[in-house]
Tab-separated table of C-alpha atoms in Angstrom:
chain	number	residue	atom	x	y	z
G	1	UNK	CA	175.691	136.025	206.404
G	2	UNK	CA	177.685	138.823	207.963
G	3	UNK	CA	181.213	137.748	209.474
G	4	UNK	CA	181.602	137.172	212.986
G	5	UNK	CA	180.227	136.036	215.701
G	6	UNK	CA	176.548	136.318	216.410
G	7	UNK	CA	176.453	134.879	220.195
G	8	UNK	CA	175.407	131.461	218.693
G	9	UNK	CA	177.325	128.424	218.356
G	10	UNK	CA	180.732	128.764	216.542
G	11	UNK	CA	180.430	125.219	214.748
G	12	UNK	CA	180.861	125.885	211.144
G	13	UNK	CA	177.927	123.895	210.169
G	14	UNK	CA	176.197	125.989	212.616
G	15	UNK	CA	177.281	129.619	211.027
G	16	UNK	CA	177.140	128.442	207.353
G	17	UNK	CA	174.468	125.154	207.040
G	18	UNK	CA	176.474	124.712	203.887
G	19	UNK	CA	179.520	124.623	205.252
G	20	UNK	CA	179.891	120.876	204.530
G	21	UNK	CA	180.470	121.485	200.894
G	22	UNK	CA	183.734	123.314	201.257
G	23	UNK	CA	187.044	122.136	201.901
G	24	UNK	CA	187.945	124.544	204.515
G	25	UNK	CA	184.159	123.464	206.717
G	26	UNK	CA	185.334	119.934	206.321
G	27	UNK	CA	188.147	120.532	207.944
G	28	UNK	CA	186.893	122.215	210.967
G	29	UNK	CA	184.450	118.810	211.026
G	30	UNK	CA	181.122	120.432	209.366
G	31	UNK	CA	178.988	117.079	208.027
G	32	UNK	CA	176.197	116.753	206.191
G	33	UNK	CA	172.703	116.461	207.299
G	34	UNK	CA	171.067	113.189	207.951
G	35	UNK	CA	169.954	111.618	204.750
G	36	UNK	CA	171.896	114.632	202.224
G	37	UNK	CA	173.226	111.243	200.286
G	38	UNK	CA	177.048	113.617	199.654
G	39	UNK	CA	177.513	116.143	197.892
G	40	UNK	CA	180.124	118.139	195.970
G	41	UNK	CA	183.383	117.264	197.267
G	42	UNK	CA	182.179	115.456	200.583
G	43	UNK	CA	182.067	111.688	200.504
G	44	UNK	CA	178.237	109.828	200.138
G	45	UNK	CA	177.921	107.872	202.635
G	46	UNK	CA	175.952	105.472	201.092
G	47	UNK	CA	178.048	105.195	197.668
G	48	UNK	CA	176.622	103.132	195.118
G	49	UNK	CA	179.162	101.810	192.739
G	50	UNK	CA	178.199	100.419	189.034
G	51	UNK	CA	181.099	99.481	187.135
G	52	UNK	CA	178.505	99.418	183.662
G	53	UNK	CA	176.815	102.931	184.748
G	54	UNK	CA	180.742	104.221	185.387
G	55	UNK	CA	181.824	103.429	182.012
G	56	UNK	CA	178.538	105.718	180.413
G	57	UNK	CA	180.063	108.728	182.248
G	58	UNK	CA	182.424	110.470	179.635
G	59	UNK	CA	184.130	113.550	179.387
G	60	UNK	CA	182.064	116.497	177.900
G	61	UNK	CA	182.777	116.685	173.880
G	62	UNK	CA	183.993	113.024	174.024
G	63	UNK	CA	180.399	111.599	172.978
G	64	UNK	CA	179.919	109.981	170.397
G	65	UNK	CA	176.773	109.538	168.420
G	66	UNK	CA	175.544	105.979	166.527
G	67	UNK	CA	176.779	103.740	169.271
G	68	UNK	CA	174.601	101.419	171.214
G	69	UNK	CA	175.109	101.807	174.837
G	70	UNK	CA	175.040	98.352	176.937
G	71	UNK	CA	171.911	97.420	178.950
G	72	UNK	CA	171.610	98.561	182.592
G	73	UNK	CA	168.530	98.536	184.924
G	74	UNK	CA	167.896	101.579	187.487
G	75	UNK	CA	168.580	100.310	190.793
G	76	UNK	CA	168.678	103.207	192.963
G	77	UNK	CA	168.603	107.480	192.625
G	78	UNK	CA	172.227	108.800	191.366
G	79	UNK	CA	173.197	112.531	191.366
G	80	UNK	CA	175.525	112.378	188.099
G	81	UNK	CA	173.368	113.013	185.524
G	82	UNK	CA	172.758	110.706	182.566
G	83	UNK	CA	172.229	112.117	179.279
G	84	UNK	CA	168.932	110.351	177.345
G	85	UNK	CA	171.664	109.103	174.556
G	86	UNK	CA	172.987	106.967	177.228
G	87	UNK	CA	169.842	104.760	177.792
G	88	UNK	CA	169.711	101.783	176.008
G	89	UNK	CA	168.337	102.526	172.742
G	90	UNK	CA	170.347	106.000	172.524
G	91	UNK	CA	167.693	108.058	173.378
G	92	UNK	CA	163.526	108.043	174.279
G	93	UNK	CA	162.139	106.187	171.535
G	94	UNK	CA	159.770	107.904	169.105
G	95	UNK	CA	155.963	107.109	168.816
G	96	UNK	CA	154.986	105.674	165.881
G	97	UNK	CA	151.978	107.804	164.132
G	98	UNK	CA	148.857	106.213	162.690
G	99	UNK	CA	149.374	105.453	158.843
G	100	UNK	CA	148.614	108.186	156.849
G	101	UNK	CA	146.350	107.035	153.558
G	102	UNK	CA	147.066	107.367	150.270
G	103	UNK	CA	144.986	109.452	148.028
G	104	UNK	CA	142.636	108.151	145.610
G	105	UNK	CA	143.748	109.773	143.250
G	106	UNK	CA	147.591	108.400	143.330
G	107	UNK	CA	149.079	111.307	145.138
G	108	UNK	CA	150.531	111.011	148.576
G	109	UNK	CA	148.544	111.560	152.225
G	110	UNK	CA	145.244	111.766	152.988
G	111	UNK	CA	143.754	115.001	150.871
G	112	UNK	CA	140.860	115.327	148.647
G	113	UNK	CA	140.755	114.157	145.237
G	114	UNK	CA	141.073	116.339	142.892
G	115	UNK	CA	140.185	115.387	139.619
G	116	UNK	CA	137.069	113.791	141.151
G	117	UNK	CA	136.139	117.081	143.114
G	118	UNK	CA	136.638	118.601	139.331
G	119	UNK	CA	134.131	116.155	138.068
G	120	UNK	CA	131.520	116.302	140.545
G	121	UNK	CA	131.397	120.511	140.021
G	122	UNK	CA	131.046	120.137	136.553
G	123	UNK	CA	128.331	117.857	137.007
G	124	UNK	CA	126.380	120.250	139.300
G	125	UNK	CA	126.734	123.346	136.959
G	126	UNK	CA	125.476	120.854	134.396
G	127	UNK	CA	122.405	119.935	136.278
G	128	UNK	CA	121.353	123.445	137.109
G	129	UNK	CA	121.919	125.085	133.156
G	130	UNK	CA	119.511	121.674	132.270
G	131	UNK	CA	117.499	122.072	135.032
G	132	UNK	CA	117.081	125.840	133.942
G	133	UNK	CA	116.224	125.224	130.327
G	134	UNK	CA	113.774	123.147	131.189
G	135	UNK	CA	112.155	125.420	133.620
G	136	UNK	CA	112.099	128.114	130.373
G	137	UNK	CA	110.942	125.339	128.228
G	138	UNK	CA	108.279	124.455	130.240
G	139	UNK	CA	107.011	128.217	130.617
G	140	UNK	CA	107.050	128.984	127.445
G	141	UNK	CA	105.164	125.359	126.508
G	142	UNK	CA	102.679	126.675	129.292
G	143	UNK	CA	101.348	130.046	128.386
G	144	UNK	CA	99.280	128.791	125.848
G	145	UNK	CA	97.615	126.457	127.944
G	146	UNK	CA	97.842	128.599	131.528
G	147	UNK	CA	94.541	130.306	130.484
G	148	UNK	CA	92.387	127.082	129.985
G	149	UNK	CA	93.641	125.192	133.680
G	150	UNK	CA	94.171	127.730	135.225
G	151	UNK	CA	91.005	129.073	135.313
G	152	UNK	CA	90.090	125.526	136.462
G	153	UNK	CA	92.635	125.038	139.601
G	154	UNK	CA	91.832	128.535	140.943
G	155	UNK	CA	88.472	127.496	142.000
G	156	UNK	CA	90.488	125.011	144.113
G	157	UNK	CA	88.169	121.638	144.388
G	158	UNK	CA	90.202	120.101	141.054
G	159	UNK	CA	92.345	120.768	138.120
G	160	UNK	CA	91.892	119.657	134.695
G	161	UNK	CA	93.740	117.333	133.692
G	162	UNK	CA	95.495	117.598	129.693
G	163	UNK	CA	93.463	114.674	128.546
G	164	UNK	CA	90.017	116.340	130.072
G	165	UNK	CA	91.314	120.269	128.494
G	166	UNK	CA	88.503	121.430	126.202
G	167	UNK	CA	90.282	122.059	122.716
G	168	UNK	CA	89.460	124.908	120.521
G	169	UNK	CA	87.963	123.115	117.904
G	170	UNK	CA	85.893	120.990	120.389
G	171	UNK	CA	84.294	124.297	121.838
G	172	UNK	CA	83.583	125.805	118.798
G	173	UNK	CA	82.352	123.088	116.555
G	174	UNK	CA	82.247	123.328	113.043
G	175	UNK	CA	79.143	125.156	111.379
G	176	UNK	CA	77.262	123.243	108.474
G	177	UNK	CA	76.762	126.641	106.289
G	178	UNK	CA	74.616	126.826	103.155
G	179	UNK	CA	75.502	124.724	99.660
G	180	UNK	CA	74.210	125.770	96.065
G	181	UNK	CA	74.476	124.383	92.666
G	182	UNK	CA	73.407	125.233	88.700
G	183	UNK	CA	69.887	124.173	89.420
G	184	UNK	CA	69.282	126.831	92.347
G	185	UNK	CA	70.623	129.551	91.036
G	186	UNK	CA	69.647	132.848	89.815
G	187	UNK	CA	70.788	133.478	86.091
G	188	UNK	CA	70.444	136.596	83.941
G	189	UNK	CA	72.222	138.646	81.022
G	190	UNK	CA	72.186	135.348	78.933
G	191	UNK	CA	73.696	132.729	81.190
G	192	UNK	CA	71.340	129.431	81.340
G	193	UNK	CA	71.895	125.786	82.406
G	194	UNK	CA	74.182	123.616	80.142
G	195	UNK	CA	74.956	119.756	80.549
G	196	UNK	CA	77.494	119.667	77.517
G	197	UNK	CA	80.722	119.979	78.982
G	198	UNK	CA	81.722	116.938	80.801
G	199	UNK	CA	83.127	116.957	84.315
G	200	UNK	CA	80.524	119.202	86.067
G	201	UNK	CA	80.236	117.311	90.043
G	202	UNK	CA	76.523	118.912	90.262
G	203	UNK	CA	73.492	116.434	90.182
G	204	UNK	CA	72.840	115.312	86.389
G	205	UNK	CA	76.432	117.422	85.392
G	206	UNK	CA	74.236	120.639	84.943
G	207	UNK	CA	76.214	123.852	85.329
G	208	UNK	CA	76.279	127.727	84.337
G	209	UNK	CA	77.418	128.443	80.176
G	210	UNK	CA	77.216	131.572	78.575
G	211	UNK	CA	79.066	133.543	81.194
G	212	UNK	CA	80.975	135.164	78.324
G	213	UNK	CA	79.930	139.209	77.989
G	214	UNK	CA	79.453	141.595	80.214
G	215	UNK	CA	76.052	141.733	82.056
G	216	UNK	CA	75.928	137.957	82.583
G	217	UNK	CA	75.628	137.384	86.068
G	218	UNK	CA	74.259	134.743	88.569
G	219	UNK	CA	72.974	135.184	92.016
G	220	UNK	CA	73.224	133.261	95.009
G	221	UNK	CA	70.426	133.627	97.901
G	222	UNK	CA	71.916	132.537	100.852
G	223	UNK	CA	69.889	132.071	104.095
G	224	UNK	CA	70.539	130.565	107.802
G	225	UNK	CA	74.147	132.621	108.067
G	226	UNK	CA	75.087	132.539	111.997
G	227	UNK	CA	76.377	135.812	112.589
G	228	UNK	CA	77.995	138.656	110.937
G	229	UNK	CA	81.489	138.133	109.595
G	230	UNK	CA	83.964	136.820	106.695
G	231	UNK	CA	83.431	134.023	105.472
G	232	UNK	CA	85.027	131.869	102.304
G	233	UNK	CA	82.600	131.485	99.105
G	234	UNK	CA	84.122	128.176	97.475
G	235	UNK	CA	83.634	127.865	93.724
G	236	UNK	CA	84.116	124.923	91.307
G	237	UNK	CA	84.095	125.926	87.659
G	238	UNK	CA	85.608	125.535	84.506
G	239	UNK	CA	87.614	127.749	82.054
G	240	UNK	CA	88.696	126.514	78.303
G	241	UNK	CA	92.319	126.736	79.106
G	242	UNK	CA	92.931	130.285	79.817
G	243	UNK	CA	92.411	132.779	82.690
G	244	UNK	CA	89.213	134.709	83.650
G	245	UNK	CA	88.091	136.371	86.515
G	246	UNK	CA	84.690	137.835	87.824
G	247	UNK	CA	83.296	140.462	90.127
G	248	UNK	CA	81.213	139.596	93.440
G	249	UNK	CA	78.357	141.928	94.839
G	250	UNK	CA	77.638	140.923	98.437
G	251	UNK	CA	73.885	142.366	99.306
G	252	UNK	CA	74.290	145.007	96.458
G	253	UNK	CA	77.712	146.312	97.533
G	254	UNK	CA	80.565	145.115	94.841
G	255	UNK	CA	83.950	143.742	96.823
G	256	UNK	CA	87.453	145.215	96.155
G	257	UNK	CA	89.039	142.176	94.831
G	258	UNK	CA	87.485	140.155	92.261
G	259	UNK	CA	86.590	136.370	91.740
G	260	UNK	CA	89.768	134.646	90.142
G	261	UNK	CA	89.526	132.457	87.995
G	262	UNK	CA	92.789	131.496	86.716
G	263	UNK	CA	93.597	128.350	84.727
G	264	UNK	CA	94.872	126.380	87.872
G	265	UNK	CA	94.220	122.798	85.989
G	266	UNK	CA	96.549	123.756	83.286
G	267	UNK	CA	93.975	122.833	80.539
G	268	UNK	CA	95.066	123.681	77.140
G	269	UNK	CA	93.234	126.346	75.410
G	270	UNK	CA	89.678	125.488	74.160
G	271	UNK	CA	89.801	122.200	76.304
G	272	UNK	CA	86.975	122.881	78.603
G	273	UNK	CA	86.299	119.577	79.793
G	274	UNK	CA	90.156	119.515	81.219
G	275	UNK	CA	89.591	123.118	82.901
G	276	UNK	CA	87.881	122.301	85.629
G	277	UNK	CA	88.477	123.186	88.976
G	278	UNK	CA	88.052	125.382	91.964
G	279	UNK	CA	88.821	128.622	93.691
G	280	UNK	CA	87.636	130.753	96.922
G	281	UNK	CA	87.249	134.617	97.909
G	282	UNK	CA	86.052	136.470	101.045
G	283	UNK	CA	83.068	137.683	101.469
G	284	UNK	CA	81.550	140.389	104.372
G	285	UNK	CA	78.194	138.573	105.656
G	286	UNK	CA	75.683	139.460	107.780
G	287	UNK	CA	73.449	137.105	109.930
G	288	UNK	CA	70.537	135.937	108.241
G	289	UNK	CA	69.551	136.078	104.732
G	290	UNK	CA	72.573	137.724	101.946
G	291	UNK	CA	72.424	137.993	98.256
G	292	UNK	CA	75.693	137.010	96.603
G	293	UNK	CA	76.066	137.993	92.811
G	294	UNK	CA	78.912	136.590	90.684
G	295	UNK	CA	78.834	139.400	87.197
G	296	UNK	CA	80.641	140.271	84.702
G	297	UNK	CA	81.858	143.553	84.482
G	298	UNK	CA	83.739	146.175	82.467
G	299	UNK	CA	87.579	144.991	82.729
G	300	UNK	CA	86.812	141.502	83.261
G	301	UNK	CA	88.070	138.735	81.621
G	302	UNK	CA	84.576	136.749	81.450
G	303	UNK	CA	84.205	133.693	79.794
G	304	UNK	CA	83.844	130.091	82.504
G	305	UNK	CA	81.456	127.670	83.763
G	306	UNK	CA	80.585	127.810	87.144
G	307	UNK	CA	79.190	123.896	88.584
G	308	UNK	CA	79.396	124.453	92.783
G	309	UNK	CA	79.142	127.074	95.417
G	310	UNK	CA	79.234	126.540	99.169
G	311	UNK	CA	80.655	128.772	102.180
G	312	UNK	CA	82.723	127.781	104.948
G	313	UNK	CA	84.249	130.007	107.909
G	314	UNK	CA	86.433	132.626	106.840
């Protein structure tokens, strides 16, 4: 406010509404407004004296910290101020926080476990590499069989079941092919029916002697053969304790390997009634009615008993 007079009143409460708080306004009678409750350097006019709440008020730097200050009740609004220390208690007391748990796995607050985190991702991986090997497994178990259902389920009314599959053997049943023995044979180039040997499994022991030079021979005509194809000519016969062999003519055409006859019982030499056994060979067939020659030939090694023939599927 400038200095002066304005043309107002000249009351210093009047020029300067704070005039009360200085010494010089109180002297030229400036009070306070109704109700200001003192001020700095003016008197309160309602003073409210507390010997306990006087004895809190300290010089600044003179507090000291630790000490329990004595109980007082507010009783009415006080300008000095009152530091929080002073309450009783020494200060606003602190919230306790909701307990914090301990880990299961004896560390401190409330955090995963660990180790059992561990545990449970090794179990997982564990599950999907098993879970994967037997999805390869079962694929590889499968292809064989895929063609057989399958075919089945894609028509879409029902699938067949493992214990109603068809198996191979069940679709294509065994054939009962032709059987031969001394009796029905063909001989020539001196070999003839012989019962002296024993051990011969054909009716009455007959068999085949005097297969011992070249030219002797036997033929075999076989009838009722299903289709063309290989097929395994089974022969029991006998050798007198050493190796021989034979060639086979199939329908007038000779085969590339020859009819061995090799001492498989382990007879001793000249024991014929201890050589006896059995042997097989392929042979090219064609359906119907075939011709099968057992000869010997140049470079053979001729000299057995033959007791048995029958074929089976090659």
């Amino acid at each position: 406010m400038a200095p002066g007079n304005n043309g107002g009143s000249t009351t210093p409460e009047d020029d300067d509404p704070f005039g009360y708080l200085y010494a010089d306004g109180q002297a030229a009678g400036a009070t306070p407004p109704e109700g200001a409750g003192g001020g700095y350097g003016y008197p309160n006019p309602r003073p409210s004296y507390n010997p306990v709440r006087a004895n809190q008020i300290r010089t600044v730097g003179e507090r000291q910290y630790g000490q329990t200050q004595p109980t007082q009740a507010y009783q009415q609004p006080n300008a000095h101020y009152q530091a929080p220390e002073t309450m009783p208690g020494g200060g606003v007391p602190s919230q306790p926080g909701p307990p914090t748990a301990p880990m299961r796995g004896g560390g401190r607050g409330g955090g995963p476990n660990t180790k059992a985190l561990l545990i449970g991702a090794v179990a997982v991986v564990a599950a999907v590499v098993i879970g994967i090997g037997v999805a390869m497994l079962s694929n590889d178990t499968g292809d064989d069989k895929g063609g057989e259902a399958g075919s089945a389920a894609s028509g879409g009314s029902q699938s067949v079941q493992p214990s109603e599959k068809p198996s191979k053997s069940a679709s294509a049943a065994p054939v009962d092919l032709p059987k031969t023995d001394a009796k029905a044979l063909q001989l020539s180039g001196g070999t003839s029916v012989a019962t002296d040997v024993q051990g011969a499994k054909a009716d009455g022991g007959q068999y085949v002697a005097g297969f011992n030079k070249v030219g002797a021979s036997l033929t075999w005509t076989v009838s009722d053969i299903p289709k063309d194809g290989a097929y395994k000519l089974h022969v029991d016969y006998g050798v007198p304790g050493k190796d021989s062999d034979a060639t086979i003519d199939v329908n007038g055409k000779k085969q590339s390997r020859p009819l061995n006859m090799k001492n498989f019982a382990g007879a001793k030499e000249g024991d014929w009634e201890s050589g006896w056994t059995n042997t097989w060979a392929i042979v090219q067939l064609t359906k119907g009615t075939n011709a099968i020659t057992v000869s010997c030939e140049q470079g053979n090694k001729c000299d057995a008993n033959f007791d048995r023939m029958w074929l089976t599927q090659g």
